[in-house]
Coordinates of N, CA and C in Angstrom, one line a residue:
X1 N -0.1 -56.0 -81.3 CA -1.3 -56.5 -80.7 C -1.4 -56.2 -79.2
X2 N -2.5 -55.7 -78.7 CA -2.7 -55.3 -77.3 C -2.7 -56.5 -76.5
X3 N -2.0 -56.4 -75.3 CA -2.0 -57.5 -74.4 C -2.9 -57.1 -73.2
X4 N -3.5 -58.1 -72.5 CA -4.3 -57.8 -71.3 C -3.4 -57.3 -70.2
X5 N -3.9 -56.6 -69.2 CA -3.1 -56.2 -68.1 C -2.6 -57.4 -67.3
X6 N -1.4 -57.3 -66.8 CA -0.9 -58.3 -65.9 C -1.4 -57.9 -64.5
X7 N -2.0 -58.9 -63.8 CA -2.6 -58.7 -62.5 C -1.9 -59.5 -61.5
X8 N -1.2 -58.9 -60.5 CA -0.5 -59.6 -59.5 C -1.2 -59.4 -58.2
X9 N -1.7 -60.5 -57.6 CA -2.3 -60.4 -56.3 C -1.3 -61.0 -55.3
X10 N -1.0 -60.2 -54.2 CA 0.1 -60.6 -53.4 C -0.2 -60.3 -51.9
X11 N 0.4 -61.2 -51.1 CA 0.4 -60.9 -49.6 C 1.6 -60.2 -49.2
X12 N 2.6 -60.0 -50.2 CA 3.8 -59.3 -49.9 C 3.9 -58.0 -50.7
X13 N 2.8 -57.2 -50.5 CA 2.6 -56.1 -51.4 C 3.8 -55.1 -51.5
X14 N 4.3 -54.7 -50.4 CA 5.3 -53.7 -50.4 C 6.6 -54.2 -51.0
X15 N 7.0 -55.4 -50.7 CA 8.2 -56.0 -51.2 C 8.1 -56.2 -52.7
X16 N 6.9 -56.8 -53.1 CA 6.7 -57.1 -54.6 C 6.6 -55.8 -55.4
X17 N 5.9 -54.8 -54.9 CA 5.9 -53.5 -55.6 C 7.2 -52.8 -55.7
X18 N 8.0 -52.8 -54.6 CA 9.3 -52.2 -54.7 C 10.2 -53.0 -55.7
X19 N 10.2 -54.3 -55.6 CA 11.0 -55.1 -56.5 C 10.6 -54.9 -58.0
X20 N 9.3 -54.7 -58.2 CA 8.9 -54.5 -59.6 C 9.4 -53.1 -60.1
X21 N 9.4 -52.1 -59.3 CA 9.9 -50.8 -59.7 C 11.4 -50.8 -59.9
X22 N 12.1 -51.5 -59.0 CA 13.5 -51.6 -59.1 C 13.9 -52.3 -60.4
X23 N 13.2 -53.3 -60.8 CA 13.5 -54.1 -62.0 C 13.3 -53.2 -63.2
X24 N 12.2 -52.4 -63.2 CA 12.0 -51.5 -64.3 C 13.1 -50.4 -64.4
X25 N 13.6 -50.0 -63.2 CA 14.7 -49.0 -63.2 C 15.9 -49.6 -63.8
X26 N 16.3 -50.8 -63.4 CA 17.5 -51.5 -63.9 C 17.4 -51.6 -65.5
X27 N 16.2 -52.0 -65.9 CA 16.0 -52.2 -67.4 C 16.2 -50.9 -68.1
X28 N 15.5 -49.8 -67.6 CA 15.6 -48.5 -68.3 C 17.0 -48.0 -68.3
X29 N 17.7 -48.0 -67.2 CA 19.0 -47.5 -67.1 C 20.0 -48.3 -68.0
X30 N 19.8 -49.6 -68.0 CA 20.6 -50.4 -68.9 C 20.4 -50.1 -70.3
X31 N 19.2 -49.8 -70.7 CA 18.9 -49.5 -72.1 C 19.1 -48.1 -72.5
X32 N 18.7 -47.1 -71.7 CA 18.8 -45.7 -72.1 C 19.5 -44.8 -71.1
X33 N 20.2 -45.4 -70.1 CA 21.0 -44.7 -69.1 C 20.1 -43.6 -68.4
X34 N 18.8 -43.9 -68.2 CA 17.9 -43.0 -67.5 C 16.7 -43.8 -67.2
X35 N 16.1 -43.5 -66.0 CA 14.9 -44.1 -65.6 C 13.9 -43.0 -65.2
X36 N 12.8 -42.9 -66.0 CA 11.8 -41.9 -65.8 C 10.6 -42.5 -65.1
X37 N 10.3 -42.1 -63.9 CA 9.2 -42.6 -63.1 C 8.3 -41.5 -62.6
X38 N 7.0 -41.6 -62.7 CA 6.1 -40.7 -62.1 C 5.5 -41.3 -60.9
X39 N 5.5 -40.6 -59.8 CA 5.1 -41.0 -58.5 C 3.6 -40.7 -58.3
X40 N 2.9 -41.5 -57.5 CA 1.5 -41.2 -57.2 C 1.5 -40.9 -55.7
X41 N 0.4 -40.3 -55.3 CA 0.2 -39.9 -53.9 C -0.7 -40.9 -53.1
X42 N -1.2 -40.4 -52.0 CA -2.1 -41.3 -51.2 C -1.2 -42.1 -50.2
X43 N -1.9 -42.9 -49.5 CA -1.2 -43.7 -48.4 C -0.7 -45.1 -49.0
X44 N -1.3 -45.6 -50.0 CA -0.9 -46.9 -50.5 C 0.6 -47.0 -50.9
X45 N 1.1 -46.1 -51.6 CA 2.5 -46.2 -52.0 C 3.5 -45.8 -50.9
X46 N 3.1 -45.2 -49.8 CA 4.0 -44.7 -48.8 C 5.0 -45.8 -48.3
X47 N 4.6 -47.0 -47.9 CA 5.6 -47.9 -47.5 C 6.5 -48.5 -48.6
X48 N 5.9 -48.4 -49.9 CA 6.7 -48.8 -51.0 C 7.9 -47.8 -51.2
X49 N 7.6 -46.5 -51.1 CA 8.6 -45.5 -51.3 C 9.7 -45.7 -50.2
X50 N 9.2 -46.0 -49.0 CA 10.2 -46.1 -47.9 C 11.1 -47.3 -48.1
X51 N 10.6 -48.3 -48.8 CA 11.4 -49.5 -49.1 C 12.4 -49.1 -50.2
X52 N 11.9 -48.4 -51.2 CA 12.8 -48.0 -52.3 C 14.0 -47.1 -51.8
X53 N 13.7 -46.3 -50.7 CA 14.7 -45.4 -50.2 C 15.9 -46.1 -49.6
X54 N 15.7 -47.4 -49.2 CA 16.8 -48.1 -48.6 C 17.5 -49.1 -49.6
X55 N 17.0 -49.1 -50.8 CA 17.6 -49.9 -51.9 C 19.0 -49.3 -52.1
X56 N 20.0 -50.1 -52.1 CA 21.4 -49.5 -52.2 C 22.0 -49.6 -53.5
X57 N 21.2 -50.0 -54.5 CA 21.8 -50.1 -55.9 C 21.1 -49.2 -56.9
X58 N 20.5 -48.1 -56.4 CA 19.8 -47.2 -57.4 C 20.7 -46.0 -57.6
X59 N 21.1 -45.8 -58.8 CA 21.9 -44.5 -59.1 C 20.9 -43.4 -59.3
X60 N 20.6 -42.7 -58.2 CA 19.5 -41.7 -58.3 C 19.8 -40.5 -59.2
X61 N 21.1 -40.3 -59.5 CA 21.4 -39.3 -60.5 C 21.0 -39.6 -61.9
X62 N 20.6 -40.9 -62.1 CA 20.1 -41.3 -63.4 C 18.6 -41.5 -63.5
X63 N 18.0 -41.1 -62.4 CA 16.5 -41.2 -62.2 C 15.9 -39.9 -62.4
X64 N 14.8 -39.8 -63.2 CA 14.1 -38.5 -63.3 C 12.7 -38.8 -62.7
X65 N 12.4 -38.1 -61.6 CA 11.1 -38.3 -60.9 C 10.1 -37.2 -61.2
X66 N 9.0 -37.6 -61.7 CA 7.9 -36.6 -61.9 C 6.7 -37.1 -61.0
X67 N 5.6 -36.3 -61.1 CA 4.4 -36.6 -60.2 C 3.2 -36.6 -61.1
X68 N 2.4 -37.7 -61.0 CA 1.2 -37.8 -61.8 C 0.1 -36.9 -61.5
X69 N 0.1 -36.4 -60.3 CA -0.8 -35.3 -59.9 C -0.4 -34.7 -58.6
X70 N -1.0 -33.6 -58.3 CA -0.7 -32.8 -57.1 C -1.9 -32.0 -56.6
X71 N -2.0 -31.9 -55.3 CA -3.0 -31.0 -54.7 C -2.5 -29.6 -54.8
X72 N -3.4 -28.6 -54.9 CA -3.0 -27.2 -55.1 C -2.7 -26.6 -53.7
X73 N -1.6 -27.1 -53.1 CA -1.2 -26.6 -51.8 C 0.3 -26.4 -51.8
X74 N 0.9 -25.7 -50.9 CA 2.4 -25.6 -50.8 C 3.0 -26.9 -50.6
X75 N 4.3 -27.0 -50.9 CA 5.0 -28.3 -50.8 C 5.2 -28.8 -49.4
X76 N 5.0 -28.0 -48.4 CA 5.2 -28.4 -47.0 C 3.8 -28.7 -46.4
X77 N 2.7 -28.6 -47.1 CA 1.4 -28.9 -46.6 C 1.2 -30.4 -46.4
X78 N 0.5 -30.8 -45.3 CA 0.3 -32.2 -45.1 C -0.4 -32.9 -46.3
X79 N -1.2 -32.2 -47.1 CA -1.9 -32.8 -48.2 C -1.0 -33.0 -49.4
X80 N 0.1 -32.4 -49.4 CA 1.0 -32.4 -50.6 C 1.5 -33.8 -51.0
X81 N 1.3 -34.2 -52.2 CA 1.9 -35.4 -52.7 C 3.5 -35.3 -52.6
X82 N 4.0 -34.2 -53.0 CA 5.4 -34.0 -53.0 C 6.0 -34.2 -51.6
X83 N 5.3 -33.6 -50.6 CA 5.8 -33.7 -49.2 C 5.8 -35.2 -48.8
X84 N 4.8 -36.0 -49.1 CA 4.8 -37.4 -48.8 C 6.0 -38.1 -49.4
X85 N 6.2 -37.8 -50.7 CA 7.3 -38.4 -51.4 C 8.7 -38.0 -50.8
X86 N 8.8 -36.7 -50.5 CA 10.0 -36.2 -49.9 C 10.3 -36.9 -48.6
X87 N 9.3 -37.1 -47.7 CA 9.5 -37.6 -46.4 C 9.8 -39.1 -46.5
X88 N 9.2 -39.8 -47.4 CA 9.4 -41.3 -47.5 C 10.5 -41.8 -48.4
X89 N 10.8 -41.0 -49.4 CA 11.7 -41.4 -50.5 C 12.9 -40.4 -50.8
X90 N 12.5 -39.2 -51.2 CA 13.4 -38.3 -51.7 C 14.5 -37.9 -50.7
X91 N 14.1 -37.6 -49.5 CA 15.1 -37.2 -48.4 C 15.8 -38.4 -47.9
X92 N 15.2 -39.5 -47.5 CA 15.9 -40.6 -47.0 C 16.9 -41.2 -48.0
X93 N 16.6 -41.2 -49.3 CA 17.5 -41.7 -50.3 C 18.5 -40.7 -50.8
X94 N 18.4 -39.5 -50.3 CA 19.2 -38.4 -50.8 C 19.2 -38.2 -52.3
X95 N 18.0 -38.2 -52.8 CA 17.8 -38.1 -54.3 C 18.3 -36.6 -54.7
X96 N 19.1 -36.5 -55.7 CA 19.6 -35.1 -56.0 C 18.5 -34.3 -56.6
X97 N 18.6 -33.0 -56.3 CA 17.5 -32.0 -56.7 C 17.3 -32.1 -58.2
X98 N 18.3 -32.3 -59.0 CA 18.2 -32.3 -60.4 C 17.4 -33.4 -60.9
X99 N 17.2 -34.4 -60.1 CA 16.4 -35.6 -60.5 C 14.9 -35.4 -60.3
X100 N 14.5 -34.4 -59.6 CA 13.1 -34.2 -59.2 C 12.5 -33.1 -59.9
X101 N 11.3 -33.3 -60.5 CA 10.5 -32.3 -61.2 C 9.2 -32.2 -60.4
X102 N 9.1 -31.1 -59.6 CA 8.0 -31.0 -58.7 C 6.9 -30.1 -59.4
X103 N 5.6 -30.5 -59.2 CA 4.5 -29.7 -59.6 C 4.3 -28.6 -58.6
X104 N 4.2 -27.4 -59.0 CA 4.1 -26.3 -58.1 C 2.6 -26.0 -57.7
X105 N 2.2 -26.8 -56.7 CA 0.8 -26.7 -56.2 C 0.5 -25.4 -55.6
X106 N 1.5 -24.6 -55.2 CA 1.2 -23.3 -54.5 C 0.9 -22.1 -55.4
X107 N 1.1 -22.3 -56.7 CA 0.8 -21.1 -57.6 C -0.5 -21.4 -58.3
X108 N -0.9 -20.4 -59.2 CA -2.1 -20.5 -59.9 C -2.2 -21.9 -60.7
X109 N -3.3 -22.6 -60.5 CA -3.3 -24.0 -61.1 C -3.1 -24.0 -62.6
X110 N -3.7 -23.1 -63.3 CA -3.5 -23.1 -64.8 C -2.0 -22.9 -65.2
X111 N -1.4 -21.9 -64.5 CA 0.0 -21.6 -64.8 C 0.9 -22.8 -64.4
X112 N 0.6 -23.4 -63.2 CA 1.4 -24.6 -62.8 C 1.3 -25.7 -63.7
X113 N 0.1 -26.0 -64.3 CA 0.0 -27.1 -65.2 C 0.7 -26.8 -66.5
X114 N 0.6 -25.6 -67.0 CA 1.3 -25.3 -68.3 C 2.8 -25.3 -68.0
X115 N 3.3 -24.8 -66.9 CA 4.7 -24.8 -66.6 C 5.2 -26.3 -66.6
X116 N 4.5 -27.2 -66.0 CA 4.9 -28.5 -65.9 C 5.0 -29.2 -67.2
X117 N 3.9 -29.0 -68.0 CA 4.0 -29.5 -69.4 C 5.1 -29.0 -70.2
X118 N 5.4 -27.7 -70.0 CA 6.5 -27.1 -70.8 C 7.8 -27.7 -70.4
X119 N 8.0 -28.0 -69.1 CA 9.2 -28.6 -68.7 C 9.4 -30.0 -69.3
X120 N 8.3 -30.8 -69.3 CA 8.4 -32.1 -69.9 C 8.6 -32.0 -71.4
X121 N 7.9 -31.1 -72.0 CA 8.1 -30.9 -73.5 C 9.5 -30.5 -73.8
X122 N 10.2 -29.7 -73.0 CA 11.5 -29.3 -73.3 C 12.5 -30.5 -73.2
X123 N 12.3 -31.3 -72.2 CA 13.2 -32.5 -72.1 C 13.0 -33.4 -73.3
X124 N 11.7 -33.6 -73.7 CA 11.4 -34.4 -74.9 C 12.1 -33.8 -76.1
X125 N 11.9 -32.5 -76.3 CA 12.5 -31.9 -77.5 C 14.0 -32.0 -77.5
X126 N 14.6 -31.9 -76.4 CA 16.1 -32.0 -76.3 C 16.5 -33.4 -76.7
X127 N 15.7 -34.4 -76.5 CA 16.0 -35.8 -76.8 C 15.4 -36.2 -78.1
X128 N 14.8 -35.3 -78.8 CA 14.3 -35.6 -80.2 C 13.0 -36.5 -80.1
X129 N 12.3 -36.4 -79.0 CA 11.0 -37.1 -78.8 C 9.8 -36.3 -79.1
X130 N 8.8 -36.8 -79.6 CA 7.6 -36.0 -79.9 C 6.8 -35.7 -78.6
X131 N 6.9 -36.5 -77.6 CA 6.3 -36.4 -76.3 C 7.1 -37.0 -75.2
X132 N 7.1 -36.5 -74.0 CA 7.9 -37.1 -72.9 C 7.3 -38.5 -72.6
X133 N 8.2 -39.4 -72.6 CA 7.7 -40.8 -72.4 C 8.3 -41.3 -71.1
X134 N 7.4 -41.7 -70.2 CA 7.8 -42.3 -68.9 C 8.1 -43.7 -69.1
X135 N 9.1 -44.2 -68.4 CA 9.4 -45.6 -68.3 C 8.4 -46.3 -67.4
X136 N 8.0 -45.6 -66.4 CA 7.0 -46.2 -65.4 C 6.2 -45.1 -64.8
X137 N 4.8 -45.2 -64.9 CA 3.9 -44.3 -64.2 C 3.2 -45.1 -63.1
X138 N 3.3 -44.6 -61.9 CA 2.6 -45.3 -60.8 C 1.2 -44.6 -60.6
X139 N 0.2 -45.4 -60.4 CA -1.1 -44.8 -60.3 C -1.8 -45.6 -59.1
X140 N -2.8 -44.9 -58.5 CA -3.6 -45.4 -57.5 C -5.0 -45.6 -58.0
X141 N -5.9 -46.1 -57.2 CA -7.3 -46.2 -57.5 C -8.2 -45.7 -56.4
X142 N -9.0 -44.7 -56.7 CA -9.9 -44.1 -55.7 C -11.2 -44.9 -55.6
X143 N -11.9 -44.7 -54.5 CA -13.1 -45.5 -54.3 C -14.2 -45.1 -55.4
X144 N -14.0 -44.0 -56.0 CA -15.0 -43.6 -57.1 C -14.4 -43.9 -58.5
X145 N -13.3 -44.7 -58.5 CA -12.7 -45.1 -59.8 C -11.8 -44.0 -60.4
X146 N -11.5 -43.0 -59.6 CA -10.5 -42.0 -60.2 C -9.1 -42.5 -60.1
X147 N -8.2 -42.0 -60.9 CA -6.8 -42.2 -60.8 C -6.1 -41.0 -61.1
X148 N -4.8 -40.8 -60.6 CA -4.2 -39.5 -60.6 C -5.2 -38.5 -60.1
X149 N -5.5 -37.4 -60.7 CA -6.6 -36.5 -60.3 C -7.6 -36.4 -61.5
X150 N -7.8 -37.6 -62.1 CA -8.8 -37.7 -63.1 C -10.1 -38.3 -62.5
X151 N -10.9 -37.4 -62.1 CA -12.1 -37.8 -61.3 C -13.3 -37.9 -62.3
X152 N -14.3 -38.8 -61.9 CA -15.5 -38.9 -62.8 C -16.2 -37.6 -63.0
X153 N -16.6 -37.4 -64.2 CA -17.4 -36.2 -64.5 C -16.6 -34.9 -64.6
X154 N -15.3 -35.0 -64.6 CA -14.5 -33.7 -64.7 C -13.9 -33.5 -66.1
X155 N -13.6 -32.2 -66.5 CA -13.2 -31.9 -67.8 C -12.0 -32.6 -68.3
X156 N -11.0 -32.9 -67.4 CA -9.8 -33.4 -67.8 C -9.9 -34.8 -68.4
X157 N -11.0 -35.5 -68.2 CA -11.2 -36.8 -68.8 C -11.3 -36.8 -70.3
X158 N -11.7 -35.7 -70.8 CA -11.9 -35.6 -72.2 C -10.8 -34.9 -73.0
X159 N -9.7 -34.5 -72.2 CA -8.6 -33.8 -72.8 C -7.8 -34.8 -73.8
X160 N -7.6 -34.3 -75.0 CA -6.9 -35.1 -76.0 C -5.6 -34.5 -76.4
X161 N -5.3 -33.3 -76.1 CA -4.1 -32.6 -76.6 C -3.2 -32.3 -75.4
X162 N -3.6 -31.6 -74.4 CA -2.8 -31.2 -73.3 C -2.4 -32.4 -72.5
X163 N -1.2 -32.4 -72.0 CA -0.7 -33.6 -71.2 C -0.7 -33.4 -69.7
X164 N -0.7 -32.1 -69.3 CA -0.9 -31.8 -67.9 C -1.9 -30.7 -67.8
X165 N -2.9 -30.8 -66.9 CA -3.9 -29.8 -66.8 C -4.3 -29.5 -65.4
X166 N -4.9 -28.3 -65.2 CA -5.5 -28.0 -63.9 C -7.0 -28.5 -64.0
X167 N -7.4 -29.4 -63.1 CA -8.7 -30.0 -63.2 C -9.5 -29.7 -61.9
X168 N -10.7 -29.0 -62.1 CA -11.5 -28.6 -60.9 C -12.4 -29.8 -60.6
X169 N -12.4 -30.2 -59.3 CA -13.1 -31.4 -58.9 C -14.3 -30.9 -58.0
X170 N -15.5 -30.8 -58.5 CA -16.6 -30.2 -57.7 C -16.8 -31.0 -56.4
X171 N -16.7 -32.3 -56.4 CA -16.9 -33.0 -55.2 C -16.0 -32.6 -54.0
X172 N -14.8 -32.2 -54.4 CA -13.8 -31.7 -53.4 C -13.8 -30.2 -53.3
X173 N -14.5 -29.5 -54.2 CA -14.5 -28.1 -54.3 C -13.0 -27.6 -54.3
X174 N -12.2 -28.2 -55.2 CA -10.8 -27.9 -55.2 C -10.2 -28.2 -56.6
X175 N -9.2 -27.5 -56.9 CA -8.4 -27.7 -58.1 C -7.3 -28.7 -57.8
X176 N -7.0 -29.5 -58.8 CA -5.9 -30.5 -58.8 C -5.1 -30.3 -60.1
X177 N -3.8 -30.6 -60.0 CA -3.0 -30.7 -61.1 C -2.8 -32.2 -61.5
X178 N -2.9 -32.5 -62.8 CA -2.9 -33.9 -63.1 C -2.4 -34.2 -64.5
X179 N -1.7 -35.3 -64.7 CA -1.5 -35.9 -66.0 C -2.8 -36.2 -66.6
X180 N -2.8 -36.1 -68.0 CA -4.0 -36.6 -68.7 C -3.8 -37.9 -69.4
X181 N -4.8 -38.5 -70.0 CA -4.6 -39.8 -70.6 C -3.6 -39.7 -71.8
X182 N -3.5 -38.7 -72.6 CA -2.5 -38.7 -73.6 C -1.1 -38.9 -73.1
X183 N -0.8 -38.4 -71.9 CA 0.5 -38.6 -71.4 C 0.7 -39.9 -70.7
X184 N -0.3 -40.3 -69.9 CA -0.3 -41.6 -69.2 C -0.2 -42.7 -70.2
X185 N -1.0 -42.7 -71.2 CA -1.1 -43.8 -72.1 C 0.1 -43.8 -73.1
X186 N 1.0 -42.9 -73.0 CA 2.2 -42.9 -73.8 C 3.3 -43.6 -73.1
X187 N 3.1 -43.9 -71.9 CA 4.2 -44.5 -71.0 C 4.6 -45.9 -71.5
X188 N 5.9 -46.3 -71.3 CA 6.3 -47.6 -71.6 C 5.6 -48.6 -70.7
X189 N 5.4 -48.2 -69.4 CA 4.7 -49.1 -68.5 C 3.9 -48.3 -67.5
X190 N 2.7 -48.8 -67.1 CA 1.9 -48.2 -66.1 C 1.6 -49.2 -65.0
X191 N 1.8 -48.8 -63.8 CA 1.6 -49.7 -62.7 C 0.6 -49.2 -61.7
X192 N -0.5 -49.9 -61.5 CA -1.5 -49.5 -60.5 C -1.1 -50.2 -59.2
X193 N -1.0 -49.5 -58.1 CA -0.8 -50.0 -56.8 C -2.1 -49.9 -56.0
X194 N -2.6 -51.0 -55.6 CA -4.0 -51.1 -55.0 C -3.9 -51.8 -53.6
X195 N -4.3 -51.1 -52.6 CA -4.3 -51.7 -51.2 C -5.4 -52.7 -51.0
X196 N -5.2 -53.5 -49.9 CA -6.1 -54.6 -49.6 C -7.5 -54.2 -49.2
X197 N -7.7 -52.9 -48.9 CA -9.1 -52.5 -48.5 C -9.9 -52.0 -49.6
X198 N -9.4 -52.0 -50.8 CA -10.1 -51.6 -52.0 C -11.2 -52.6 -52.4
X199 N -12.4 -52.1 -52.8 CA -13.5 -53.0 -53.1 C -13.1 -53.9 -54.3
X200 N -13.2 -55.2 -54.1 CA -13.0 -56.1 -55.2 C -13.9 -55.9 -56.4
X201 N -15.2 -55.5 -56.1 CA -16.1 -55.2 -57.2 C -15.6 -54.0 -58.0
X202 N -15.1 -53.0 -57.4 CA -14.6 -51.8 -58.1 C -13.4 -52.2 -59.0
X203 N -12.5 -53.0 -58.4 CA -11.3 -53.4 -59.2 C -11.8 -54.2 -60.5
X204 N -12.8 -55.1 -60.3 CA -13.2 -55.9 -61.4 C -13.9 -55.0 -62.5
X205 N -14.6 -54.0 -62.0 CA -15.2 -53.1 -63.0 C -14.2 -52.4 -63.9
X206 N -13.1 -51.9 -63.2 CA -12.0 -51.3 -63.9 C -11.4 -52.2 -64.9
X207 N -11.0 -53.4 -64.4 CA -10.3 -54.4 -65.2 C -11.2 -54.8 -66.4
X208 N -12.5 -54.8 -66.2 CA -13.5 -55.1 -67.3 C -13.6 -54.0 -68.3
X209 N -13.1 -52.8 -68.0 CA -13.1 -51.7 -68.9 C -14.3 -50.8 -68.8
X210 N -15.0 -50.7 -67.7 CA -16.1 -49.8 -67.5 C -15.7 -48.4 -67.5
X211 N -15.9 -47.7 -68.7 CA -15.4 -46.4 -68.9 C -16.0 -45.3 -68.1
X212 N -17.1 -45.6 -67.3 CA -17.6 -44.7 -66.3 C -16.5 -44.4 -65.2
X213 N -15.6 -45.3 -65.1 CA -14.6 -45.2 -64.1 C -13.3 -44.8 -64.8
X214 N -12.8 -43.6 -64.4 CA -11.6 -43.1 -65.2 C -10.4 -44.0 -65.2
X215 N -10.2 -44.8 -64.2 CA -9.1 -45.7 -64.2 C -9.1 -46.7 -65.3
X216 N -10.3 -47.0 -65.8 CA -10.5 -48.0 -66.8 C -10.0 -47.5 -68.2
X217 N -9.8 -46.2 -68.3 CA -9.3 -45.6 -69.5 C -7.8 -45.6 -69.6
X218 N -7.2 -46.1 -68.6 CA -5.7 -46.2 -68.7 C -5.4 -47.4 -69.6
X219 N -4.8 -47.2 -70.7 CA -4.5 -48.2 -71.7 C -3.3 -47.8 -72.5
X220 N -2.1 -48.1 -72.1 CA -0.9 -47.6 -72.8 C -0.9 -48.1 -74.2
X221 N -0.8 -47.2 -75.2 CA -1.0 -47.5 -76.6 C 0.2 -48.4 -77.1
X222 N 1.3 -48.1 -76.6 CA 2.5 -48.9 -77.0 C 3.3 -49.3 -75.8
X223 N 2.6 -49.7 -74.7 CA 3.3 -50.0 -73.5 C 2.6 -51.1 -72.8
X224 N 2.9 -51.3 -71.5 CA 2.4 -52.4 -70.7 C 1.6 -51.9 -69.5
X225 N 0.7 -52.6 -69.0 CA -0.1 -52.3 -67.9 C -0.1 -53.4 -66.9
X226 N 0.3 -53.1 -65.6 CA 0.3 -54.0 -64.6 C -0.4 -53.5 -63.3
X227 N -1.1 -54.4 -62.7 CA -1.7 -54.2 -61.4 C -1.1 -55.0 -60.3
X228 N -0.7 -54.4 -59.2 CA -0.3 -55.1 -58.0 C -1.3 -54.8 -56.9
X229 N -2.0 -55.9 -56.5 CA -3.1 -55.7 -55.6 C -2.8 -56.5 -54.3
X230 N -2.8 -55.7 -53.2 CA -2.6 -56.4 -51.9 C -3.7 -57.3 -51.5
X231 N -3.4 -58.4 -50.9 CA -4.4 -59.3 -50.4 C -4.4 -59.3 -48.8

């Protein structure tokens, strides 16, 4: 039976978000000796990553870090989601290279998306899984209702088979690499991190299931969905 999303509204956003992620990590490592987390970009998770970086009880060699989306730029570009994660979390926490699966935003978008899906598929196959299953996928919420790089009116919204795609966003006149709903909704847990400046009306529309807003289509088929919203 599907359960409604858990919605946590908090004045201690950074601490509560970091604690939530660390708890999922402990659970996954305890159960499967591995924690698979997909990071999101943008400014909202930045202080959360910085807090995770100083947690002293995370066995980073047992963590597998992926990215829910990426800008089609080199990894040292200011716009790069990887660069933000590297500066706030990966480098400060000395996360080992083998724990990080980076989307290659600097190469042809179609090739980069296929390459990323192939890497996830290989890991899943090695573990006897039909599809790579994340323990936790972090997502943000754009002012237009987009999440990851699943923007309103873009082809990736209708993807039912491929799990990572190159998605052209006309409003930005740019390509993005992004997870699709088949991969996101296969996760054990999905967590939206939403800052205090986000429109309450937008949040309510997403929570009410307005499918014009891509974020409203996030609905883990055999997992849980949580929102942590800053107040």
